């Protein structure tokens, strides 16, 4: 192999590793981002890309008429249509073939992609790695399969080894496929990549079946039955194990069915469990427990409650666990009072069980949530006394302080918040505790202490949610002089960097392939930044700012910019630190949808930053997708309600942003314009937030946010509101920052069809 071929091969391996080359089943779109391109010669800009290049068409309902823009919006078929309309001689140009190949791959037209990309690296050596990665993904589906397998095999990535095995299987090379997938399983196990290990076991099972090796296939299918976390894969494994003559024990089958149950397959699961119960009378307790777990997994909490009660009536060593989950189902089905009573029974009856500790904590939590603050304070105190070494002890202390604050004992609450603040190490938590300590001081009549706490907080951690709430409190008290939410930034001399993308990223960027450009730039950051000595991080942020996507830019900023830099107003020379950590991807799309639905400026980006960290293809473990992390069912209902055609690709930025913006507007309307409530509902669901609003009588917004029962949602709301304040400050200074509301709305209405 000559030196040139060696360099191409090295680039191919790097491209596979970064671009997710093993995901050929998804059409190659796993890493696709949008963006607006420039020519290689003109890909320059200043370091501060606070106003990034456009990413939307002038007519927001019409498809783009430029193939580059179509690529940047992930409108793959539209891009292909526009590329096909080019003159024949232009279609044969290497850069056009590159764009056609990538678009065809993402659109699922694998044979077209193979044709466009075949041997193209000779004409475009600077992007040979990307070309070979995309060619392998396309050829793995359309052929030549063995060529794809050999390319995948050169990558050290587990996912690519799995793809190589699948391609070898399609090529009929079963022995080679088996050897490669064995290696992938070992590597996945060693690196603790459970999802990859699951996939590799499934691939090996199918290879073994094709080779008529029922023993190996059975071993892999059974491993998946007992260990896979993906519900679909569990169901497939149950069927596969039976197909090769395997027989699961009743406990194995019941456990697998229960943990892979969803709303869609619940009826079939219950039918199968009923059949097992009729056939295996001696396993009645195991099957009854499985039935309850299946209903709980499918979120049918009312039926699950009855099923857990039925399971608890049978002889079982798991009675404490059953009663605990029955209490949880009671709470989730709306019987909160019954749940509190059920939780109270468990510590009394099962004193030495670990479920006693959980039940005691959940009971205190429910008492706080439902406004029984005095009882909650007592319950938290008893929990801490009995389970002082619990991993939840800090949360219990916080819960008790919140209960004391709302039950008329603010002086005690102030003492608790001060003690918690002394022990806390997380700066966000410290800020929240300082603000709450101020609220407690105010309620206990100590206004000077409250003011001092709030003034210090505003000065040290401006534009955080606690600081915004503190500012609103001071304004309500008529404090003068009222400090600005952020001091005025100093004006300093600053020379903009003349940024130019390196050759390979610039080429990809020029044809609308910004995600690939971002990936290639990530592989050469040190080299690219070295051209700007003394301003390396600024340069990298600026270079990524030339691309429409913001995923890598945000990561670079998070690594390069300190928290201290974000806690002071940026000078002209430092403004890049803020725009790097708070970037504006797809600015025209976002602006259009915020205006369409009357959203506060910056809210979409504030949510996007927290939901997906600007990754267009983000997929959560529960199935949320895209920049705004929409669940497919939510996206479908939102589209129908908004009068939009059913979305066929909610990962596409324009679709994802529009539906996310519509849903935010719907939540704002449901919660009477309250941004904190709408943001909480975006994370936890409107039904949960509605119940939190109606339970309890402490109506201060800052206290309500601090009392949100779901810890994840509580942190989420505070961070999104902090994000929003910074986006607004960047857009218009202190005057653009929305003041924090102090009271919950008097009326909210989520309606009967909330989702």
Tab-separated table of C-alpha atoms in Angstrom, residues 13-286:
chain	number	residue	atom	x	y	z
A	13	UNK	CA	-10.933	5.196	9.974
A	14	UNK	CA	-11.160	8.636	11.568
A	15	UNK	CA	-14.240	9.487	9.541
A	16	UNK	CA	-15.947	6.258	10.510
A	17	UNK	CA	-15.176	6.789	14.163
A	18	UNK	CA	-16.556	10.308	14.152
A	19	UNK	CA	-19.379	10.011	11.634
A	20	UNK	CA	-20.970	6.854	13.005
A	21	UNK	CA	-20.217	4.826	9.914
A	22	UNK	CA	-21.728	1.666	11.351
A	23	UNK	CA	-25.278	2.952	11.222
A	24	UNK	CA	-26.055	1.990	7.643
A	25	UNK	CA	-29.486	0.734	8.626
A	26	UNK	CA	-30.522	4.295	9.448
A	27	UNK	CA	-29.748	5.502	5.958
A	28	UNK	CA	-26.546	7.196	7.010
A	29	UNK	CA	-28.365	10.126	8.586
A	30	UNK	CA	-27.307	9.569	12.171
A	31	UNK	CA	-24.868	12.472	12.220
A	32	UNK	CA	-26.427	14.848	9.718
A	33	UNK	CA	-26.734	18.507	10.660
A	34	UNK	CA	-27.844	21.481	8.630
A	35	UNK	CA	-25.990	24.661	7.767
A	36	UNK	CA	-25.438	27.377	5.188
A	37	UNK	CA	-22.404	27.037	3.001
A	38	UNK	CA	-19.968	29.396	1.375
A	39	UNK	CA	-17.433	28.676	-1.306
A	40	UNK	CA	-14.077	27.325	-0.222
A	41	UNK	CA	-12.473	30.622	-1.143
A	42	UNK	CA	-14.866	32.751	0.900
A	43	UNK	CA	-15.440	30.627	4.012
A	44	UNK	CA	-14.343	33.357	6.407
A	45	UNK	CA	-16.019	35.279	9.198
A	46	UNK	CA	-15.348	37.003	12.465
A	47	UNK	CA	-14.904	35.030	15.666
A	48	UNK	CA	-18.087	36.397	17.201
A	49	UNK	CA	-20.857	34.639	15.279
A	50	UNK	CA	-23.657	35.997	17.414
A	51	UNK	CA	-25.646	36.485	14.206
A	52	UNK	CA	-24.912	33.288	12.276
A	53	UNK	CA	-25.573	32.783	8.614
A	54	UNK	CA	-29.097	32.125	7.394
A	55	UNK	CA	-30.589	28.642	7.432
A	56	UNK	CA	-34.156	29.196	6.200
A	57	UNK	CA	-35.841	29.940	2.915
A	58	UNK	CA	-37.617	33.242	2.305
A	59	UNK	CA	-40.954	31.474	1.879
A	60	UNK	CA	-41.308	29.417	5.050
A	61	UNK	CA	-43.828	27.009	3.491
A	62	UNK	CA	-41.976	26.370	0.216
A	63	UNK	CA	-39.139	23.866	-0.091
A	64	UNK	CA	-35.710	25.378	-0.693
A	65	UNK	CA	-34.763	26.006	-4.293
A	66	UNK	CA	-31.018	25.695	-3.715
A	67	UNK	CA	-29.698	22.151	-3.312
A	68	UNK	CA	-27.168	23.288	-0.712
A	69	UNK	CA	-29.917	24.747	1.430
A	70	UNK	CA	-31.977	21.584	0.994
A	71	UNK	CA	-29.034	19.557	2.302
A	72	UNK	CA	-28.647	21.876	5.267
A	73	UNK	CA	-32.310	21.435	6.153
A	74	UNK	CA	-31.983	17.636	5.785
A	75	UNK	CA	-34.491	17.644	2.949
A	76	UNK	CA	-32.669	14.860	1.188
A	77	UNK	CA	-35.161	14.016	-1.557
A	78	UNK	CA	-35.600	17.696	-2.364
A	79	UNK	CA	-31.815	18.049	-2.606
A	80	UNK	CA	-31.645	15.071	-4.977
A	81	UNK	CA	-34.411	16.534	-7.122
A	82	UNK	CA	-32.563	19.839	-7.403
A	83	UNK	CA	-29.256	18.120	-8.104
A	84	UNK	CA	-30.877	16.025	-10.836
A	85	UNK	CA	-32.050	19.225	-12.520
A	86	UNK	CA	-28.486	20.459	-12.951
A	87	UNK	CA	-26.922	20.207	-16.425
A	88	UNK	CA	-25.397	16.794	-17.107
A	89	UNK	CA	-21.819	18.060	-17.234
A	90	UNK	CA	-22.282	19.751	-13.850
A	91	UNK	CA	-23.818	16.621	-12.307
A	92	UNK	CA	-20.615	14.749	-13.092
A	93	UNK	CA	-18.401	17.194	-11.230
A	94	UNK	CA	-16.756	15.539	-8.194
A	95	UNK	CA	-18.251	17.933	-5.632
A	96	UNK	CA	-21.748	17.434	-7.073
A	97	UNK	CA	-21.284	13.654	-6.978
A	98	UNK	CA	-20.241	14.025	-3.349
A	99	UNK	CA	-23.404	15.943	-2.516
A	100	UNK	CA	-25.564	13.480	-4.491
A	101	UNK	CA	-24.014	10.499	-2.760
A	102	UNK	CA	-24.551	11.911	0.702
A	103	UNK	CA	-28.127	12.939	-0.056
A	104	UNK	CA	-28.961	9.571	-1.623
A	105	UNK	CA	-27.532	7.728	1.375
A	106	UNK	CA	-29.523	9.794	3.862
A	107	UNK	CA	-32.698	9.398	1.783
A	108	UNK	CA	-32.293	5.616	1.721
A	109	UNK	CA	-31.421	5.383	-1.982
A	110	UNK	CA	-28.393	3.195	-1.369
A	111	UNK	CA	-27.730	2.059	-4.929
A	112	UNK	CA	-27.671	5.678	-6.091
A	113	UNK	CA	-25.260	6.506	-3.293
A	114	UNK	CA	-22.928	3.662	-4.293
A	115	UNK	CA	-22.927	4.855	-7.897
A	116	UNK	CA	-22.224	8.469	-6.949
A	117	UNK	CA	-19.485	7.735	-4.416
A	118	UNK	CA	-17.649	4.857	-6.081
A	119	UNK	CA	-13.942	5.691	-6.566
A	120	UNK	CA	-14.672	9.362	-5.909
A	121	UNK	CA	-11.873	9.674	-3.342
A	122	UNK	CA	-9.293	9.837	-6.130
A	123	UNK	CA	-10.835	13.098	-7.344
A	124	UNK	CA	-11.381	14.515	-3.847
A	125	UNK	CA	-8.502	13.164	-1.747
A	126	UNK	CA	-8.947	15.724	1.051
A	127	UNK	CA	-12.331	14.165	1.954
A	128	UNK	CA	-11.476	10.560	1.097
A	129	UNK	CA	-12.325	9.432	4.624
A	130	UNK	CA	-15.867	10.751	4.423
A	131	UNK	CA	-16.367	9.319	0.936
A	132	UNK	CA	-15.286	5.834	1.976
A	133	UNK	CA	-17.386	5.957	5.138
A	134	UNK	CA	-20.523	6.868	3.200
A	135	UNK	CA	-19.710	4.375	0.455
A	136	UNK	CA	-19.408	1.596	3.041
A	137	UNK	CA	-22.765	2.483	4.568
A	138	UNK	CA	-24.470	2.438	1.175
A	139	UNK	CA	-22.718	-0.687	-0.108
A	140	UNK	CA	-23.584	-2.558	3.082
A	141	UNK	CA	-27.218	-2.346	1.972
A	142	UNK	CA	-27.074	-2.261	-1.829
A	143	UNK	CA	-23.781	-4.076	-2.397
A	144	UNK	CA	-21.053	-4.889	-3.029
A	145	UNK	CA	-21.416	-6.240	0.507
A	146	UNK	CA	-17.955	-7.723	0.888
A	147	UNK	CA	-16.336	-4.436	-0.118
A	148	UNK	CA	-18.386	-2.675	2.543
A	149	UNK	CA	-17.447	-5.298	5.118
A	150	UNK	CA	-13.745	-4.888	4.424
A	151	UNK	CA	-14.001	-1.132	4.813
A	152	UNK	CA	-15.912	-1.399	8.081
A	153	UNK	CA	-13.363	-3.907	9.389
A	154	UNK	CA	-10.595	-1.296	9.229
A	155	UNK	CA	-12.303	0.784	11.916
A	156	UNK	CA	-11.545	0.155	15.604
A	157	UNK	CA	-15.064	1.169	16.601
A	158	UNK	CA	-17.345	-1.558	18.018
A	159	UNK	CA	-20.311	-0.321	16.025
A	160	UNK	CA	-18.342	-0.573	12.806
A	161	UNK	CA	-17.230	-4.114	13.623
A	162	UNK	CA	-20.889	-5.035	14.046
A	163	UNK	CA	-21.664	-3.445	10.686
A	164	UNK	CA	-18.787	-5.379	9.133
A	165	UNK	CA	-20.218	-8.633	10.473
A	166	UNK	CA	-23.653	-7.835	9.031
A	167	UNK	CA	-22.141	-6.967	5.666
A	168	UNK	CA	-20.103	-10.188	5.608
A	169	UNK	CA	-23.298	-12.086	6.401
A	170	UNK	CA	-25.068	-10.451	3.462
A	171	UNK	CA	-22.113	-11.383	1.283
A	172	UNK	CA	-22.526	-15.023	2.365
A	173	UNK	CA	-19.216	-15.053	4.289
A	174	UNK	CA	-20.671	-16.544	7.465
A	175	UNK	CA	-17.401	-17.771	8.999
A	176	UNK	CA	-15.772	-14.379	8.577
A	177	UNK	CA	-18.913	-12.680	9.863
A	178	UNK	CA	-18.852	-14.891	12.957
A	179	UNK	CA	-15.192	-14.108	13.623
A	180	UNK	CA	-15.785	-10.363	13.356
A	181	UNK	CA	-18.875	-10.318	15.563
A	182	UNK	CA	-17.111	-12.431	18.218
A	183	UNK	CA	-14.485	-9.711	18.369
A	184	UNK	CA	-17.173	-7.038	18.617
A	185	UNK	CA	-18.826	-8.777	21.568
A	186	UNK	CA	-15.532	-9.051	23.436
A	187	UNK	CA	-14.713	-5.425	22.758
A	188	UNK	CA	-18.170	-4.193	23.773
A	189	UNK	CA	-18.002	-6.174	27.003
A	190	UNK	CA	-14.521	-4.882	27.830
A	191	UNK	CA	-15.529	-1.277	27.206
A	192	UNK	CA	-18.912	-1.731	28.943
A	193	UNK	CA	-20.926	-0.608	25.949
A	194	UNK	CA	-24.077	-2.489	26.797
A	195	UNK	CA	-26.165	-1.244	23.866
A	196	UNK	CA	-23.475	-2.344	21.415
A	197	UNK	CA	-23.138	-5.675	23.206
A	198	UNK	CA	-26.887	-6.232	22.843
A	199	UNK	CA	-26.751	-5.501	19.138
A	200	UNK	CA	-23.715	-7.728	18.638
A	201	UNK	CA	-25.416	-10.672	20.374
A	202	UNK	CA	-28.442	-10.230	18.120
A	203	UNK	CA	-26.251	-10.141	15.012
A	204	UNK	CA	-24.360	-13.249	16.134
A	205	UNK	CA	-27.636	-15.057	16.771
A	206	UNK	CA	-28.819	-14.336	13.228
A	207	UNK	CA	-25.447	-15.371	11.786
A	208	UNK	CA	-25.512	-18.598	13.795
A	209	UNK	CA	-29.048	-19.360	12.626
A	210	UNK	CA	-27.995	-18.786	9.029
A	211	UNK	CA	-25.118	-21.220	9.625
A	212	UNK	CA	-27.571	-23.677	11.279
A	213	UNK	CA	-25.695	-23.477	14.560
A	214	UNK	CA	-28.690	-23.658	16.889
A	215	UNK	CA	-26.555	-23.981	20.013
A	216	UNK	CA	-24.812	-20.627	19.552
A	217	UNK	CA	-27.991	-18.963	18.323
A	218	UNK	CA	-29.870	-20.248	21.355
A	219	UNK	CA	-27.185	-19.005	23.732
A	220	UNK	CA	-27.310	-15.515	22.243
A	221	UNK	CA	-31.100	-15.312	22.101
A	222	UNK	CA	-31.336	-16.430	25.718
A	223	UNK	CA	-28.708	-13.882	26.770
A	224	UNK	CA	-30.837	-11.198	25.163
A	225	UNK	CA	-33.997	-12.483	26.844
A	226	UNK	CA	-32.366	-12.060	30.237
A	227	UNK	CA	-30.098	-9.043	29.721
A	228	UNK	CA	-31.317	-6.828	26.871
A	229	UNK	CA	-32.729	-3.435	27.827
A	230	UNK	CA	-34.263	-2.632	24.455
A	231	UNK	CA	-37.899	-3.848	24.718
A	232	UNK	CA	-38.158	-4.596	20.992
A	233	UNK	CA	-34.991	-6.673	21.117
A	234	UNK	CA	-36.290	-8.608	24.148
A	235	UNK	CA	-39.456	-9.575	22.264
A	236	UNK	CA	-37.413	-10.551	19.223
A	237	UNK	CA	-35.177	-12.685	21.432
A	238	UNK	CA	-38.138	-14.514	22.982
A	239	UNK	CA	-39.320	-15.450	19.492
A	240	UNK	CA	-35.802	-16.288	18.300
A	241	UNK	CA	-35.075	-18.571	21.236
A	242	UNK	CA	-38.292	-20.501	20.592
A	243	UNK	CA	-37.468	-20.723	16.883
A	244	UNK	CA	-34.213	-22.604	17.572
A	245	UNK	CA	-35.980	-24.991	19.952
A	246	UNK	CA	-35.245	-23.247	23.248
A	247	UNK	CA	-37.628	-23.282	26.209
A	248	UNK	CA	-37.587	-20.532	28.803
A	249	UNK	CA	-38.435	-21.174	32.417
A	250	UNK	CA	-41.653	-19.550	33.610
A	251	UNK	CA	-39.815	-16.922	35.742
A	252	UNK	CA	-37.548	-16.073	32.780
A	253	UNK	CA	-40.442	-15.679	30.383
A	254	UNK	CA	-42.552	-13.663	32.811
A	255	UNK	CA	-39.685	-11.306	33.668
A	256	UNK	CA	-38.849	-10.767	29.991
A	257	UNK	CA	-42.474	-10.119	29.063
A	258	UNK	CA	-42.962	-7.683	31.939
A	259	UNK	CA	-39.918	-5.536	31.298
A	260	UNK	CA	-40.582	-5.326	27.550
A	261	UNK	CA	-44.240	-4.332	27.867
A	262	UNK	CA	-45.476	-1.105	26.324
A	263	UNK	CA	-48.870	0.440	25.741
A	264	UNK	CA	-48.879	-1.055	22.244
A	265	UNK	CA	-48.242	-4.673	23.264
A	266	UNK	CA	-49.955	-4.674	26.671
A	267	UNK	CA	-53.007	-6.629	25.526
A	268	UNK	CA	-50.860	-9.364	23.952
A	269	UNK	CA	-48.693	-9.519	27.081
A	270	UNK	CA	-51.683	-9.948	29.384
A	271	UNK	CA	-53.103	-12.663	27.123
A	272	UNK	CA	-49.832	-14.581	27.248
A	273	UNK	CA	-49.553	-14.175	31.026
A	274	UNK	CA	-53.116	-15.476	31.430
A	275	UNK	CA	-52.209	-18.524	29.347
A	276	UNK	CA	-49.139	-19.135	31.517
A	277	UNK	CA	-51.256	-18.810	34.658
A	278	UNK	CA	-53.715	-21.432	33.392
A	279	UNK	CA	-50.888	-23.816	32.545
A	280	UNK	CA	-48.575	-23.291	35.550
A	281	UNK	CA	-50.691	-23.118	38.705
A	282	UNK	CA	-47.666	-23.527	40.986
A	283	UNK	CA	-46.146	-20.322	39.559
A	284	UNK	CA	-49.184	-18.174	40.378
A	285	UNK	CA	-47.253	-15.710	42.563
A	286	UNK	CA	-44.523	-15.177	39.954
